[in-house]
CSV table of C-alpha atoms in Angstrom, one decimal:
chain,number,residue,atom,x,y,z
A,1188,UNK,CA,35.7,80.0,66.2
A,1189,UNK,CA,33.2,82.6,65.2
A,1190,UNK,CA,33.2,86.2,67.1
A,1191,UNK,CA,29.8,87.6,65.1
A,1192,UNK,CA,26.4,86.1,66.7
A,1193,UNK,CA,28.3,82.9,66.1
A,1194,UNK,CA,27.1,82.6,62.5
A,1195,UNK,CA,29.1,79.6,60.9
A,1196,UNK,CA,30.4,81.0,57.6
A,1197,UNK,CA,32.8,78.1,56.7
A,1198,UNK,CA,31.4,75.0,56.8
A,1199,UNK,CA,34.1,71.8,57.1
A,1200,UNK,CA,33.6,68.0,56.6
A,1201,UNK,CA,36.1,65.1,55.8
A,1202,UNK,CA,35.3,62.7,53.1
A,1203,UNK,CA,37.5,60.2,51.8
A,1204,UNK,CA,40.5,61.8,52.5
A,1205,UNK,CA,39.3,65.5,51.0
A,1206,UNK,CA,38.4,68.3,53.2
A,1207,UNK,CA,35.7,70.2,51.8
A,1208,UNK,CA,36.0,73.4,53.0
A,1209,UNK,CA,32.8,75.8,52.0
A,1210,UNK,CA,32.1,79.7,52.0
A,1211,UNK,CA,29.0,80.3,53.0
A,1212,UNK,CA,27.1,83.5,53.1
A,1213,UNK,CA,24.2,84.1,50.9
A,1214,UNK,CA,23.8,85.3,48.4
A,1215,UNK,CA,27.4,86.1,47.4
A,1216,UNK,CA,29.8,84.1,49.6
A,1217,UNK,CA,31.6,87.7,50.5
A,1218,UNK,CA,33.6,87.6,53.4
A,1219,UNK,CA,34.4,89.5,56.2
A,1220,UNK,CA,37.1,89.1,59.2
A,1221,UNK,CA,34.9,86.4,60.7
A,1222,UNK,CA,34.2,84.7,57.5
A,1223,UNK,CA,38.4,84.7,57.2
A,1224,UNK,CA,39.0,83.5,60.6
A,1225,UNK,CA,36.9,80.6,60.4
A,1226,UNK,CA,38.8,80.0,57.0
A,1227,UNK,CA,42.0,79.8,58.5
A,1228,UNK,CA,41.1,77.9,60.9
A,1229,UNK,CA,39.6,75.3,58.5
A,1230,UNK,CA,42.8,75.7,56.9
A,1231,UNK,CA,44.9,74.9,60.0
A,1232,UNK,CA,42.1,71.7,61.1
A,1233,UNK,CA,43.5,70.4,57.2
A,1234,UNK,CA,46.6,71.0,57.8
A,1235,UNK,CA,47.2,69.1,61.1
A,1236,UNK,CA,44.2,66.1,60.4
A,1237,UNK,CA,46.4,63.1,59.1
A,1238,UNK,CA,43.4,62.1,57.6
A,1239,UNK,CA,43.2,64.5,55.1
A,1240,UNK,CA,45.1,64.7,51.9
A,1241,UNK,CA,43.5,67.6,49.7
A,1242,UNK,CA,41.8,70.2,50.5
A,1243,UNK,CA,38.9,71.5,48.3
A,1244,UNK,CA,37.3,74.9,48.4
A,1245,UNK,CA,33.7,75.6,46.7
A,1246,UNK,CA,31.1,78.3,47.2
A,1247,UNK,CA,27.4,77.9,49.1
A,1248,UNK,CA,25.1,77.0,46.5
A,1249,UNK,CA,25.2,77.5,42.2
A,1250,UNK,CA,25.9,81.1,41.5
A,1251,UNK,CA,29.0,82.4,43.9
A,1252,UNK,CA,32.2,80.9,44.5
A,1253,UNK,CA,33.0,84.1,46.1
A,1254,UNK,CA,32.2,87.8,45.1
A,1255,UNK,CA,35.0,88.7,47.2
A,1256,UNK,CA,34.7,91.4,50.6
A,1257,UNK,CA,31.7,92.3,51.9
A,1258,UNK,CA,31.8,96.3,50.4
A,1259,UNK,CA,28.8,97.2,52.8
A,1260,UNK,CA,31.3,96.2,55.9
A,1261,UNK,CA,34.0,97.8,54.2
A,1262,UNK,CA,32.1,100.8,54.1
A,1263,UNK,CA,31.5,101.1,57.5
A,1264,UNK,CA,34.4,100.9,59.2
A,1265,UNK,CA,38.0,102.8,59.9
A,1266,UNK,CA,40.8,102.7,57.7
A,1267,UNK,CA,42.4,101.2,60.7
A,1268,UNK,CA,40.1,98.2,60.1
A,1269,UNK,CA,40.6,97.6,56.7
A,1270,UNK,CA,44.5,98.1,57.0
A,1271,UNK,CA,44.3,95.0,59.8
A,1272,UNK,CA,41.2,93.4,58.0
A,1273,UNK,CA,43.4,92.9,54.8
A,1274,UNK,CA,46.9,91.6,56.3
A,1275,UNK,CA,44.9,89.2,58.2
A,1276,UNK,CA,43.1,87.9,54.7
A,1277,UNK,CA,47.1,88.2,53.0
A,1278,UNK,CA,48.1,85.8,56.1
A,1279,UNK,CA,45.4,83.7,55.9
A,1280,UNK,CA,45.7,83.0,52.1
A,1281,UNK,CA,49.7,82.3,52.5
A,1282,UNK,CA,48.9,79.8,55.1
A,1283,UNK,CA,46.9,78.1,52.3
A,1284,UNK,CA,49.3,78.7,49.8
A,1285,UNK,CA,51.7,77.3,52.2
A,1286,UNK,CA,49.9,73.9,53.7
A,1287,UNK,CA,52.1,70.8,52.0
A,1288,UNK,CA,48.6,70.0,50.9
A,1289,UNK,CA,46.9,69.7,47.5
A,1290,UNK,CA,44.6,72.4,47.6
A,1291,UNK,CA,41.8,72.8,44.6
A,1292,UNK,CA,39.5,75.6,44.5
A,1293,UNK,CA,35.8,74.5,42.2
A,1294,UNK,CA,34.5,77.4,40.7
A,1295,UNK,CA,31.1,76.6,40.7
A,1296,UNK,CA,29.7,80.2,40.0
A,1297,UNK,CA,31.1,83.6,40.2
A,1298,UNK,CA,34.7,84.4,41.3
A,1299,UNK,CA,35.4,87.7,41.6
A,1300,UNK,CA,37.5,90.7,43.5
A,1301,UNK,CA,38.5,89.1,46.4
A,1302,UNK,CA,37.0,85.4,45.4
A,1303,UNK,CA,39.4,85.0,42.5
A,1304,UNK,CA,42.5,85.9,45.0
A,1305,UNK,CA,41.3,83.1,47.1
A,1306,UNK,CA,41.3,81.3,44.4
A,1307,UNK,CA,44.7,82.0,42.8
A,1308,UNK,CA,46.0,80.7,46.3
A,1309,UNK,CA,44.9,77.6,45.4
A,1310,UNK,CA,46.7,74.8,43.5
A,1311,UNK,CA,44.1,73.7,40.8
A,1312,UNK,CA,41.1,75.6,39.7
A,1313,UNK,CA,38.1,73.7,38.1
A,1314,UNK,CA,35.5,76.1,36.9
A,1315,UNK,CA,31.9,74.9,36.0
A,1316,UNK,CA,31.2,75.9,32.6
A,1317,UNK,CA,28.7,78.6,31.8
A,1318,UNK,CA,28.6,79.0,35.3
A,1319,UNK,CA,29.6,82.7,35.7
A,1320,UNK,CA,32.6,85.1,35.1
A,1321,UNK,CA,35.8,85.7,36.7
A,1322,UNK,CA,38.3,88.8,37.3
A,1323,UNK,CA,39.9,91.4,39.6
A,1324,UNK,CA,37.3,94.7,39.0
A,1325,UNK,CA,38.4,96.5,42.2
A,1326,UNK,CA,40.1,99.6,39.9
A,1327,UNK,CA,35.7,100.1,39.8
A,1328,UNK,CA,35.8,100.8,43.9
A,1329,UNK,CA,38.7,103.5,43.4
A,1330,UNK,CA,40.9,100.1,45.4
A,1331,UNK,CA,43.2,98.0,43.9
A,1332,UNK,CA,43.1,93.9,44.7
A,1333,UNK,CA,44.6,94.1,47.9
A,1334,UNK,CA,44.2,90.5,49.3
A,1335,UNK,CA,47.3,89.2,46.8
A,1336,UNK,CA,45.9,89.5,43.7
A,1337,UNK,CA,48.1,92.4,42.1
A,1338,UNK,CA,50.9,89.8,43.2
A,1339,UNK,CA,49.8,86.3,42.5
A,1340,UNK,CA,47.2,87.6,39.1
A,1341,UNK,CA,51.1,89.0,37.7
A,1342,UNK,CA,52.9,85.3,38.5
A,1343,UNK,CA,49.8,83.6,36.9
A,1344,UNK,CA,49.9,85.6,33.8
A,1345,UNK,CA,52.4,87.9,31.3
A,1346,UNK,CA,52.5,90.9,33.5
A,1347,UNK,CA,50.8,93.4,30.7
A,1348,UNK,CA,47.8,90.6,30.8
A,1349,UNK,CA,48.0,91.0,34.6
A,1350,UNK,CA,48.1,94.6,34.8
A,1351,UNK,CA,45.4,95.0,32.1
A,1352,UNK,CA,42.9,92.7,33.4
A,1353,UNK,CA,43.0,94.6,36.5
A,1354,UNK,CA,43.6,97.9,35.5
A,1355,UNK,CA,40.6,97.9,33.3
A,1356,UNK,CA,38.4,96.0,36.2
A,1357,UNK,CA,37.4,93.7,33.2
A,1358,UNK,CA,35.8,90.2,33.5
A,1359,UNK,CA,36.2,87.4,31.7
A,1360,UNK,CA,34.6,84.0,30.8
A,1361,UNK,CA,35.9,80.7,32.5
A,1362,UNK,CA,36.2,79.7,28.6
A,1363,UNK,CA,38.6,82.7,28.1
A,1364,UNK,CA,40.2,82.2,31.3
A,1365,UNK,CA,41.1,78.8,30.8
A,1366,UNK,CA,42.7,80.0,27.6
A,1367,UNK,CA,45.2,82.1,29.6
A,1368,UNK,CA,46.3,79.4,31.7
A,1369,UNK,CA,44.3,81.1,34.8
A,1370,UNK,CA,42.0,78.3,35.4
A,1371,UNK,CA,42.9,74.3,34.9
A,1372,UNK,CA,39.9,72.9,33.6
A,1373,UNK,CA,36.6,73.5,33.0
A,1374,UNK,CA,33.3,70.5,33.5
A,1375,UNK,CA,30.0,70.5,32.4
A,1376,UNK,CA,27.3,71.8,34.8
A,1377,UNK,CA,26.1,68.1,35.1
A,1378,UNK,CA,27.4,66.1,37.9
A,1379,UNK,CA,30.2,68.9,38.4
A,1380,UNK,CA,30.6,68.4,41.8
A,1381,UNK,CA,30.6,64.3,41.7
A,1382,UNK,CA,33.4,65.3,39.3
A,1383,UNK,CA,35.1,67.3,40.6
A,1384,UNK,CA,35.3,64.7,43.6
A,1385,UNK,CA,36.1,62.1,41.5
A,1386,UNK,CA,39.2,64.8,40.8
A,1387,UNK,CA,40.3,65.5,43.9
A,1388,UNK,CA,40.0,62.0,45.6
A,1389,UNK,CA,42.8,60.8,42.5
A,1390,UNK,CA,45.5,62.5,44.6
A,1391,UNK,CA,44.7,60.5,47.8
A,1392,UNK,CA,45.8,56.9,48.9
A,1393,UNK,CA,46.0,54.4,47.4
A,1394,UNK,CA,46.0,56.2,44.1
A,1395,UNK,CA,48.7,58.5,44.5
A,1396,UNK,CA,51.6,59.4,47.1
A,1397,UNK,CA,50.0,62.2,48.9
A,1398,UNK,CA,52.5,62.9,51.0
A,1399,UNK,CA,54.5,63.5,47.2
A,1400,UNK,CA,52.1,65.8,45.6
A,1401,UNK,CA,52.0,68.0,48.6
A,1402,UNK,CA,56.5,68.1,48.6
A,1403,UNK,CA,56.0,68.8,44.7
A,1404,UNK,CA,53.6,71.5,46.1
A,1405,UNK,CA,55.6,73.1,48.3
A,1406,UNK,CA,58.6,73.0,45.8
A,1407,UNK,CA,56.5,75.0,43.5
A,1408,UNK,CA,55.3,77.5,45.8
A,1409,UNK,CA,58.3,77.9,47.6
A,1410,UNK,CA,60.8,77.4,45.7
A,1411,UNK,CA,59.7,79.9,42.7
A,1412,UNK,CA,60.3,82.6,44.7
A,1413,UNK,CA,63.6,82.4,45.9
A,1414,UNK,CA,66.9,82.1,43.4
A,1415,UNK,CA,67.2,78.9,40.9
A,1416,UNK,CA,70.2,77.5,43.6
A,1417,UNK,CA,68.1,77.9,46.5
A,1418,UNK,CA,65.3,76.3,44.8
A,1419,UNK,CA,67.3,73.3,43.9
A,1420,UNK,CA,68.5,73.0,47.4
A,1421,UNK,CA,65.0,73.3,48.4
A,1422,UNK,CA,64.2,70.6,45.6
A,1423,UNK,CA,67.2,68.2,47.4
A,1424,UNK,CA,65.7,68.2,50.7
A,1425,UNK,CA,62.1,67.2,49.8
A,1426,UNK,CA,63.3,65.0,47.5
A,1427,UNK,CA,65.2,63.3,50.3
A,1428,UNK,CA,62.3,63.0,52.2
A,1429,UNK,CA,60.5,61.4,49.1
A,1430,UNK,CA,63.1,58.6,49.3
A,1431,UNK,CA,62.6,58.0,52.9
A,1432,UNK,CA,58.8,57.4,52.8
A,1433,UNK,CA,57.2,54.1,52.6
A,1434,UNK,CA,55.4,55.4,49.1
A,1435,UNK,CA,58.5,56.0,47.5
A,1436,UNK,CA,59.3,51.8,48.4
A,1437,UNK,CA,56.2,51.1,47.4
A,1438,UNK,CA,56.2,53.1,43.9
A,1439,UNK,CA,59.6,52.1,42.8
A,1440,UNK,CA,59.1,48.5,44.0
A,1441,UNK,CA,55.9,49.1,41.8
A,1442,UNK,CA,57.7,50.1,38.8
A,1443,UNK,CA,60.3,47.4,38.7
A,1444,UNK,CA,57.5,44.6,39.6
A,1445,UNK,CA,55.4,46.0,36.8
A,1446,UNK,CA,52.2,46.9,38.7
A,1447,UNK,CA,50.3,50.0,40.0
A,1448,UNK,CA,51.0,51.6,42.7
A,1449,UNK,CA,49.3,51.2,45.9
A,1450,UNK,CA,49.8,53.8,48.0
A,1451,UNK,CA,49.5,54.3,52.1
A,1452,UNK,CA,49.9,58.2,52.3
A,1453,UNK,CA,53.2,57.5,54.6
């Protein structure tokens, strides 16, 4: 999975139905090509483990969640390079964006350039408060954010936010971005993580219909970027499959019986 000494740069373990996927290299979490393969390749393992029912992204240790591409690599090699270097990151953040999959991304310390545009192709962002700041500075590098984020910051935000955040490289607070709808929610520092946990385990059997949350996922993603019919069409068949599952029995049998839910994922 690795090409580079074999240095593991994504670490991956399963817990209770949440697939914690981890970017590590100190002392910023930047990535590189190799860092991005082994991403996508967590991000495929997710995808086809029936096991797992969210995915959840975090930074190595307290202060990154990602600073985003490793600028000493970038300054190194051919244009050529970082053309290639940059469609594969695009690819391998749609294929996230993509998975039927709750995916959460837990800010737990700085998420900048390129680690906020992993982050906007996430589902859910949780931030750790005080923890650092967040933004799209590349207009600082003479580059603009080229792994998505001119496209997904301007569908997160009133374009003239979008295009001022980024044209003025400025960062913000996780307090200011929560504000602007960028972020989801923010938790204290202590027992974040347990938290945040606690968060993503609530979208897994027998607590909710996984296999729901991921459709209503996909109908989201997909469906806003194609016309309002071929959205509801899109809506129609995942709803369809929604009615055929053995948690739609269960949640409507639920309902009518008065109880919670106790859902199998199927």
């Amino acid at each position: 999975m690795t090409t580079q000494t074999e240095r593991t740069l994504v670490n991956y373990n399963v817990t209770d139905g949440v697939a914690i996927i981890e970017l590590s290299n100190a002392p910023a979490n930047t990535y590189s090509y190799e860092m991005m393969s082994q991403l996508d390749a967590a991000i495929l393992r997710a995808r086809f483990d029936e096991q797992v029912h969210v995915l959840l992204l975090r930074g190595a240790g307290e202060k990154f969640f990602c600073a985003g591409a490793d600028i000493s690599m970038l300054n190194e090699v051919t244009p050529a390079y970082k053309y290639y270097f940059c469609l594969h990151a695009n690819e391998t953040l749609v294929r996230l964006e993509q998975t039927p999959k709750l995916v959460i991304a837990a800010l737990n310390g700085h998420t900048v350039g390129g680690g906020l545009e992993i982050a906007l192709a996430c589902d859910i962002r949780i931030a750790r408060r005080n923890a650092g700041k967040i933004g799209l500075p590349e207009v600082n590098l003479g580059v603009l954010p080229g792994t998505g984020g001119t496209q997904r910051m301007a569908r997160a935000l009133p374009k003239n936010k979008a295009i001022e955040y980024m044209a003025e490289g400025k960062l913000m607070s996780f307090e200011e971005a929560l504000e602007l709808g960028l972020i989801n929610y923010i938790y204290e520092s202590e027992h974040y993580w347990e938290q945040v946990l606690d968060y993503a385990r609530s979208f897994c059997p027998p607590h909710k219909a996984a296999r729901t949350v991921g459709r209503i996922k996909r109908s989201v993603q997909s469906g806003a970027e194609v016309t309002l019919a071929e959205g509801l069409a899109l809506e129609r068949e995942l709803q369809q499959l929604c009615f055929q599952s053995e948690d739609a029995k269960e949640g409507i049998a639920a309902y009518v019986e008065k109880r919670k839910g106790n859902f199998s994922g199927r």
